[in-house]
Amino acid sequence: MLKRLLLLIFIAVAFKGYAQEQPDYNVENIPSALKSRANAVVRNMETTVDMRAPENVILNVKKAITVLNKNGDQVAALALFYNKATSIKGVKGIIMDSFGKPTGKFSLSNFLDESAVSDFSLFEDARIKRYNPNVLTYPYTISYEYEIRFKQNLIIPDWYATPYSDVSVEKTSYTFISKPDDKIRIKEYNYKGNAEVVKSDKVISRTWKVTNLSAIKREPYAPDPDNYLTYVKIAPEQFTYYGHKGSYSNWKELGKWVYDDLVKTRQTLSPDIIQEMNNLVKGLDSDKEKAKKIYEYVQKKTRYISVQIGIGGFQPFEATEVHRVSYGDCKALVNYTQSLLKAVGINSLYCVVYGDSYKKSMDADFASMDQGNHIILCVPLKSDTTWLECTSQDSPFGYLGSFTDDRVVLACTEEGGKLLKTPALTTAASLLKRKAELNLDKDGNVNGKLHTDFSGSQYDNYRRIISKPSSEQLKLLKEEYDIDNIDFNNLKLAQRKDSNPVTSESLDLTIQRYAPRTNDRIYMVLNAFNKTNSIPEVRNRTLPVYVNRGFTDEDEIIYNLPEGYSIEAKPNDREIKSPFGSYAVKVTMEGKKLIYNRKFVLNNGTYPADKYESFMRFFSDVSSSDNSKVIFKTN
């Protein structure tokens, strides 16, 4: 009992001492404008990066955030990554109620320690310490401080005034401290004003401050958040990284360091491998044919496995090692393919890219090592330039899918880095072309055949299906079509893997009770397979309208009608043209055949925020037309 009493006294004293140091975080003190549209409010955040030496960078974060509702819980959670070059020096924190009164505290001992290894990673030395406050009463405030040491300065963490949607900021600051003679490059994005600079004989500090930042509401078809969020990037000219030293002030110098220090020394092949490659391409006339032969050899021989070790995951396995073990990550497989091509006299370029379905390019005006997350290979040939995705065992030669197309990448060469643009999968080329011939019976059931070709960015639409067993394919196909009472038979999926690859789907189908009957009338939606949904209304839109990727859909459905059916009403032919795209639908009768033709084009592009209402109306009109019905009368 005495021990318990002493413990309670100790906790009370600790809370009292902590509370004396804490500002007043009563929720009532939050300006009403900052509560609007917000799930949480950053009351105060102070981020300091002290670059004491290239191999000793200290990050200190002090943060207090008020969570207004359950949707803000994720912002209160804390996840700290660490590895051989990153160590967590300490964490302390306190949880407060809506009045700002302490209700609990935590330290590093309260964190879960987990491996940060992804499911597809074989080697990865990263770990994560994670803390999720267990609070069920809202609002509440969490305040904490932590310190992390980086044994490198190649990558300085970016600072965001807030990286979250639906979170407002009362005040936040970022201070970067370095020695006066350290050469650093800084780029401010969407920052108003200038940093405060304080100099002394020993250090120079730069501080950025933001106050009263309203929450940004999530909006459909919004651009990359980096286009409108406030953030700062810093890159020291002289750097140390896992024992490697170097310097760069532009993309040319950075690309040369990557090639010289990380890639060039990993491309040695044994005489046996070189001879094997030359035998492989013997008799082929062009470099393109040779490159294709070697690329297909790599696809058959190797498989992709993520590897995030070896100077922080930036240096590839040696080419001979990949050849021996027959696996590697994107770095290793590109380096291996590049080495094999070099063995037969074909030059290629090791390229760093930001891979994502959301297009993101290197900032041409600011070179830094943290702007890429993937490696691809560029093969400049006499007749054209061919790009290769070396991690895929089934991608066609020369095809870059939506993960890496249409963006600026860094090519790392012996002469230095070069910014190149990957080819775009255009709106016209990203084509879905479908034709179906269906029989409608007197009970409203339909059956028939369907054939669809997918090309351009739509070539990979069935990536998750095509490699599965046939029984699994049929199950997944029902998710793709999402039509009640639909069944498939004789499914055939094939891929034409040439310079303009196409995925083809052929099948037989039945849809029970597709056209419901009321007395002597039958009602049927003509567009059975490819309906466009409306998009939500957004009042007071603030962000530009951004369509990341355009596409074209062309559908033709022929309905064979039973005897005794006559058309009482059918949708009018319709054509819509707008800056966002176009839509055309036509319904015709040829004897007992009802023919439905539809073409929908969505253009990629960026449009002003005040155009969202027109954009929404365009989708609404298309959706309404897609769901229109024909009415049959039976004799």
PDB file of N, CA and C in Angstrom, residues 28-85:
ATOM      1  N   GLU A  28     -10.074  25.270 -25.780  1.00  0.00           N
ATOM      2  CA  GLU A  28     -10.827  26.513 -25.947  1.00  0.00           C
ATOM      3  C   GLU A  28      -9.959  27.638 -26.502  1.00  0.00           C
ATOM      4  N   ASN A  29      -8.650  27.495 -26.378  1.00  0.00           N
ATOM      5  CA  ASN A  29      -7.744  28.545 -26.850  1.00  0.00           C
ATOM      6  C   ASN A  29      -7.465  28.461 -28.347  1.00  0.00           C
ATOM      7  N   ILE A  30      -7.924  27.421 -28.997  1.00  0.00           N
ATOM      8  CA  ILE A  30      -7.692  27.287 -30.439  1.00  0.00           C
ATOM      9  C   ILE A  30      -8.617  28.244 -31.185  1.00  0.00           C
ATOM     10  N   PRO A  31      -8.086  29.097 -32.049  1.00  0.00           N
ATOM     11  CA  PRO A  31      -8.953  29.983 -32.839  1.00  0.00           C
ATOM     12  C   PRO A  31      -9.970  29.180 -33.640  1.00  0.00           C
ATOM     13  N   SER A  32     -11.177  29.667 -33.728  1.00  0.00           N
ATOM     14  CA  SER A  32     -12.249  28.932 -34.415  1.00  0.00           C
ATOM     15  C   SER A  32     -11.913  28.668 -35.865  1.00  0.00           C
ATOM     16  N   ALA A  33     -11.174  29.582 -36.506  1.00  0.00           N
ATOM     17  CA  ALA A  33     -10.821  29.403 -37.916  1.00  0.00           C
ATOM     18  C   ALA A  33      -9.944  28.174 -38.117  1.00  0.00           C
ATOM     19  N   LEU A  34      -9.146  27.812 -37.091  1.00  0.00           N
ATOM     20  CA  LEU A  34      -8.268  26.645 -37.209  1.00  0.00           C
ATOM     21  C   LEU A  34      -9.010  25.340 -36.941  1.00  0.00           C
ATOM     22  N   LYS A  35     -10.171  25.419 -36.302  1.00  0.00           N
ATOM     23  CA  LYS A  35     -10.975  24.217 -36.088  1.00  0.00           C
ATOM     24  C   LYS A  35     -11.800  23.859 -37.317  1.00  0.00           C
ATOM     25  N   SER A  36     -12.044  24.847 -38.161  1.00  0.00           N
ATOM     26  CA  SER A  36     -12.875  24.620 -39.345  1.00  0.00           C
ATOM     27  C   SER A  36     -12.224  23.616 -40.285  1.00  0.00           C
ATOM     28  N   ARG A  37     -12.956  22.581 -40.649  1.00  0.00           N
ATOM     29  CA  ARG A  37     -12.520  21.537 -41.588  1.00  0.00           C
ATOM     30  C   ARG A  37     -11.328  20.731 -41.077  1.00  0.00           C
ATOM     31  N   ALA A  38     -11.005  20.856 -39.787  1.00  0.00           N
ATOM     32  CA  ALA A  38      -9.814  20.190 -39.252  1.00  0.00           C
ATOM     33  C   ALA A  38     -10.192  18.989 -38.386  1.00  0.00           C
ATOM     34  N   ASN A  39      -9.425  17.918 -38.526  1.00  0.00           N
ATOM     35  CA  ASN A  39      -9.539  16.768 -37.635  1.00  0.00           C
ATOM     36  C   ASN A  39      -8.549  16.871 -36.480  1.00  0.00           C
ATOM     37  N   ALA A  40      -7.528  17.703 -36.672  1.00  0.00           N
ATOM     38  CA  ALA A  40      -6.515  17.913 -35.642  1.00  0.00           C
ATOM     39  C   ALA A  40      -5.871  19.276 -35.876  1.00  0.00           C
ATOM     40  N   VAL A  41      -5.253  19.792 -34.830  1.00  0.00           N
ATOM     41  CA  VAL A  41      -4.586  21.096 -34.905  1.00  0.00           C
ATOM     42  C   VAL A  41      -3.183  20.956 -34.326  1.00  0.00           C
ATOM     43  N   VAL A  42      -2.172  21.323 -35.094  1.00  0.00           N
ATOM     44  CA  VAL A  42      -0.813  21.386 -34.570  1.00  0.00           C
ATOM     45  C   VAL A  42      -0.711  22.670 -33.749  1.00  0.00           C
ATOM     46  N   ARG A  43      -0.620  22.515 -32.433  1.00  0.00           N
ATOM     47  CA  ARG A  43      -0.581  23.694 -31.569  1.00  0.00           C
ATOM     48  C   ARG A  43       0.782  24.367 -31.658  1.00  0.00           C
ATOM     49  N   ASN A  44       1.813  23.544 -31.643  1.00  0.00           N
ATOM     50  CA  ASN A  44       3.168  24.060 -31.789  1.00  0.00           C
ATOM     51  C   ASN A  44       4.084  22.920 -32.207  1.00  0.00           C
ATOM     52  N   MET A  45       4.935  23.208 -33.172  1.00  0.00           N
ATOM     53  CA  MET A  45       5.920  22.210 -33.595  1.00  0.00           C
ATOM     54  C   MET A  45       7.225  22.931 -33.892  1.00  0.00           C
ATOM     55  N   GLU A  46       8.282  22.481 -33.237  1.00  0.00           N
ATOM     56  CA  GLU A  46       9.607  23.055 -33.437  1.00  0.00           C
ATOM     57  C   GLU A  46      10.535  21.949 -33.926  1.00  0.00           C
ATOM     58  N   THR A  47      11.016  22.092 -35.145  1.00  0.00           N
ATOM     59  CA  THR A  47      11.911  21.100 -35.750  1.00  0.00           C
ATOM     60  C   THR A  47      13.281  21.743 -35.924  1.00  0.00           C
ATOM     61  N   THR A  48      14.298  21.086 -35.391  1.00  0.00           N
ATOM     62  CA  THR A  48      15.662  21.601 -35.507  1.00  0.00           C
ATOM     63  C   THR A  48      16.558  20.517 -36.072  1.00  0.00           C
ATOM     64  N   VAL A  49      17.299  20.858 -37.105  1.00  0.00           N
ATOM     65  CA  VAL A  49      18.305  19.961 -37.668  1.00  0.00           C
ATOM     66  C   VAL A  49      19.659  20.631 -37.478  1.00  0.00           C
ATOM     67  N   ASP A  50      20.526  19.982 -36.739  1.00  0.00           N
ATOM     68  CA  ASP A  50      21.859  20.511 -36.435  1.00  0.00           C
ATOM     69  C   ASP A  50      22.898  19.648 -37.138  1.00  0.00           C
ATOM     70  N   MET A  51      23.453  20.179 -38.229  1.00  0.00           N
ATOM     71  CA  MET A  51      24.458  19.438 -38.981  1.00  0.00           C
ATOM     72  C   MET A  51      25.833  19.748 -38.387  1.00  0.00           C
ATOM     73  N   ARG A  52      26.137  19.055 -37.299  1.00  0.00           N
ATOM     74  CA  ARG A  52      27.384  19.306 -36.583  1.00  0.00           C
ATOM     75  C   ARG A  52      28.589  18.845 -37.391  1.00  0.00           C
ATOM     76  N   ALA A  53      28.397  17.770 -38.136  1.00  0.00           N
ATOM     77  CA  ALA A  53      29.436  17.231 -39.021  1.00  0.00           C
ATOM     78  C   ALA A  53      28.721  16.383 -40.061  1.00  0.00           C
ATOM     79  N   PRO A  54      29.362  16.103 -41.207  1.00  0.00           N
ATOM     80  CA  PRO A  54      28.688  15.288 -42.228  1.00  0.00           C
ATOM     81  C   PRO A  54      28.209  13.939 -41.713  1.00  0.00           C
ATOM     82  N   GLU A  55      28.898  13.381 -40.714  1.00  0.00           N
ATOM     83  CA  GLU A  55      28.506  12.081 -40.173  1.00  0.00           C
ATOM     84  C   GLU A  55      27.812  12.210 -38.809  1.00  0.00           C
ATOM     85  N   ASN A  56      27.392  13.409 -38.478  1.00  0.00           N
ATOM     86  CA  ASN A  56      26.720  13.622 -37.195  1.00  0.00           C
ATOM     87  C   ASN A  56      25.675  14.730 -37.349  1.00  0.00           C
ATOM     88  N   VAL A  57      24.470  14.327 -37.733  1.00  0.00           N
ATOM     89  CA  VAL A  57      23.361  15.264 -37.924  1.00  0.00           C
ATOM     90  C   VAL A  57      22.293  14.924 -36.890  1.00  0.00           C
ATOM     91  N   ILE A  58      21.888  15.914 -36.117  1.00  0.00           N
ATOM     92  CA  ILE A  58      20.927  15.707 -35.046  1.00  0.00           C
ATOM     93  C   ILE A  58      19.586  16.353 -35.428  1.00  0.00           C
ATOM     94  N   LEU A  59      18.539  15.537 -35.385  1.00  0.00           N
ATOM     95  CA  LEU A  59      17.177  16.022 -35.602  1.00  0.00           C
ATOM     96  C   LEU A  59      16.458  16.041 -34.258  1.00  0.00           C
ATOM     97  N   ASN A  60      15.943  17.223 -33.881  1.00  0.00           N
ATOM     98  CA  ASN A  60      15.174  17.336 -32.656  1.00  0.00           C
ATOM     99  C   ASN A  60      13.794  17.884 -32.987  1.00  0.00           C
ATOM    100  N   VAL A  61      12.760  17.197 -32.522  1.00  0.00           N
ATOM    101  CA  VAL A  61      11.383  17.602 -32.795  1.00  0.00           C
ATOM    102  C   VAL A  61      10.637  17.759 -31.488  1.00  0.00           C
ATOM    103  N   LYS A  62      10.004  18.909 -31.309  1.00  0.00           N
ATOM    104  CA  LYS A  62       9.082  19.152 -30.205  1.00  0.00           C
ATOM    105  C   LYS A  62       7.725  19.453 -30.829  1.00  0.00           C
ATOM    106  N   LYS A  63       6.707  18.693 -30.428  1.00  0.00           N
ATOM    107  CA  LYS A  63       5.422  18.821 -31.104  1.00  0.00           C
ATOM    108  C   LYS A  63       4.278  18.640 -30.125  1.00  0.00           C
ATOM    109  N   ALA A  64       3.283  19.493 -30.276  1.00  0.00           N
ATOM    110  CA  ALA A  64       2.029  19.339 -29.528  1.00  0.00           C
ATOM    111  C   ALA A  64       0.887  19.416 -30.527  1.00  0.00           C
ATOM    112  N   ILE A  65       0.024  18.417 -30.502  1.00  0.00           N
ATOM    113  CA  ILE A  65      -1.074  18.372 -31.458  1.00  0.00           C
ATOM    114  C   ILE A  65      -2.360  18.003 -30.728  1.00  0.00           C
ATOM    115  N   THR A  66      -3.408  18.750 -31.020  1.00  0.00           N
ATOM    116  CA  THR A  66      -4.717  18.475 -30.449  1.00  0.00           C
ATOM    117  C   THR A  66      -5.557  17.706 -31.450  1.00  0.00           C
ATOM    118  N   VAL A  67      -6.038  16.560 -31.035  1.00  0.00           N
ATOM    119  CA  VAL A  67      -6.871  15.705 -31.881  1.00  0.00           C
ATOM    120  C   VAL A  67      -8.329  16.022 -31.574  1.00  0.00           C
ATOM    121  N   LEU A  68      -9.056  16.470 -32.577  1.00  0.00           N
ATOM    122  CA  LEU A  68     -10.435  16.899 -32.370  1.00  0.00           C
ATOM    123  C   LEU A  68     -11.441  15.773 -32.482  1.00  0.00           C
ATOM    124  N   ASN A  69     -11.123  14.754 -33.275  1.00  0.00           N
ATOM    125  CA  ASN A  69     -12.044  13.634 -33.451  1.00  0.00           C
ATOM    126  C   ASN A  69     -11.266  12.396 -33.862  1.00  0.00           C
ATOM    127  N   LYS A  70     -11.948  11.294 -34.010  1.00  0.00           N
ATOM    128  CA  LYS A  70     -11.291  10.011 -34.289  1.00  0.00           C
ATOM    129  C   LYS A  70     -10.480  10.043 -35.578  1.00  0.00           C
ATOM    130  N   ASN A  71     -10.927  10.827 -36.563  1.00  0.00           N
ATOM    131  CA  ASN A  71     -10.203  10.889 -37.835  1.00  0.00           C
ATOM    132  C   ASN A  71      -8.819  11.512 -37.693  1.00  0.00           C
ATOM    133  N   GLY A  72      -8.565  12.167 -36.563  1.00  0.00           N
ATOM    134  CA  GLY A  72      -7.252  12.769 -36.355  1.00  0.00           C
ATOM    135  C   GLY A  72      -6.279  11.891 -35.595  1.00  0.00           C
ATOM    136  N   ASP A  73      -6.711  10.693 -35.193  1.00  0.00           N
ATOM    137  CA  ASP A  73      -5.844   9.810 -34.397  1.00  0.00           C
ATOM    138  C   ASP A  73      -4.535   9.480 -35.111  1.00  0.00           C
ATOM    139  N   GLN A  74      -4.605   9.297 -36.422  1.00  0.00           N
ATOM    140  CA  GLN A  74      -3.396   8.914 -37.151  1.00  0.00           C
ATOM    141  C   GLN A  74      -2.329  10.002 -37.085  1.00  0.00           C
ATOM    142  N   VAL A  75      -2.740  11.254 -36.917  1.00  0.00           N
ATOM    143  CA  VAL A  75      -1.780  12.345 -36.829  1.00  0.00           C
ATOM    144  C   VAL A  75      -1.080  12.336 -35.476  1.00  0.00           C
ATOM    145  N   ALA A  76      -1.769  11.826 -34.456  1.00  0.00           N
ATOM    146  CA  ALA A  76      -1.175  11.761 -33.121  1.00  0.00           C
ATOM    147  C   ALA A  76      -0.211  10.589 -32.976  1.00  0.00           C
ATOM    148  N   ALA A  77      -0.346   9.589 -33.823  1.00  0.00           N
ATOM    149  CA  ALA A  77       0.556   8.430 -33.753  1.00  0.00           C
ATOM    150  C   ALA A  77       1.978   8.851 -34.119  1.00  0.00           C
ATOM    151  N   LEU A  78       2.931   8.159 -33.569  1.00  0.00           N
ATOM    152  CA  LEU A  78       4.339   8.486 -33.791  1.00  0.00           C
ATOM    153  C   LEU A  78       5.064   7.242 -34.281  1.00  0.00           C
ATOM    154  N   ALA A  79       5.735   7.349 -35.418  1.00  0.00           N
ATOM    155  CA  ALA A  79       6.504   6.239 -35.981  1.00  0.00           C
ATOM    156  C   ALA A  79       7.917   6.734 -36.273  1.00  0.00           C
ATOM    157  N   LEU A  80       8.891   6.105 -35.672  1.00  0.00           N
ATOM    158  CA  LEU A  80      10.289   6.511 -35.826  1.00  0.00           C
ATOM    159  C   LEU A  80      11.081   5.360 -36.428  1.00  0.00           C
ATOM    160  N   PHE A  81      11.687   5.609 -37.587  1.00  0.00           N
ATOM    161  CA  PHE A  81      12.480   4.592 -38.267  1.00  0.00           C
ATOM    162  C   PHE A  81      13.937   4.701 -37.823  1.00  0.00           C
ATOM    163  N   TYR A  82      14.595   3.554 -37.799  1.00  0.00           N
ATOM    164  CA  TYR A  82      16.023   3.577 -37.482  1.00  0.00           C
ATOM    165  C   TYR A  82      16.711   2.410 -38.175  1.00  0.00           C
ATOM    166  N   ASN A  83      18.020   2.554 -38.355  1.00  0.00           N
ATOM    167  CA  ASN A  83      18.847   1.513 -38.961  1.00  0.00           C
ATOM    168  C   ASN A  83      20.292   1.756 -38.532  1.00  0.00           C
ATOM    169  N   LYS A  84      21.231   1.198 -39.271  1.00  0.00           N
ATOM    170  CA  LYS A  84      22.633   1.314 -38.881  1.00  0.00           C
ATOM    171  C   LYS A  84      23.135   2.749 -38.929  1.00  0.00           C
ATOM    172  N   ALA A  85      22.520   3.567 -39.761  1.00  0.00           N
ATOM    173  CA  ALA A  85      22.969   4.955 -39.899  1.00  0.00           C
ATOM    174  C   ALA A  85      22.065   5.941 -39.183  1.00  0.00           C
TER     175      ALA A  85
END
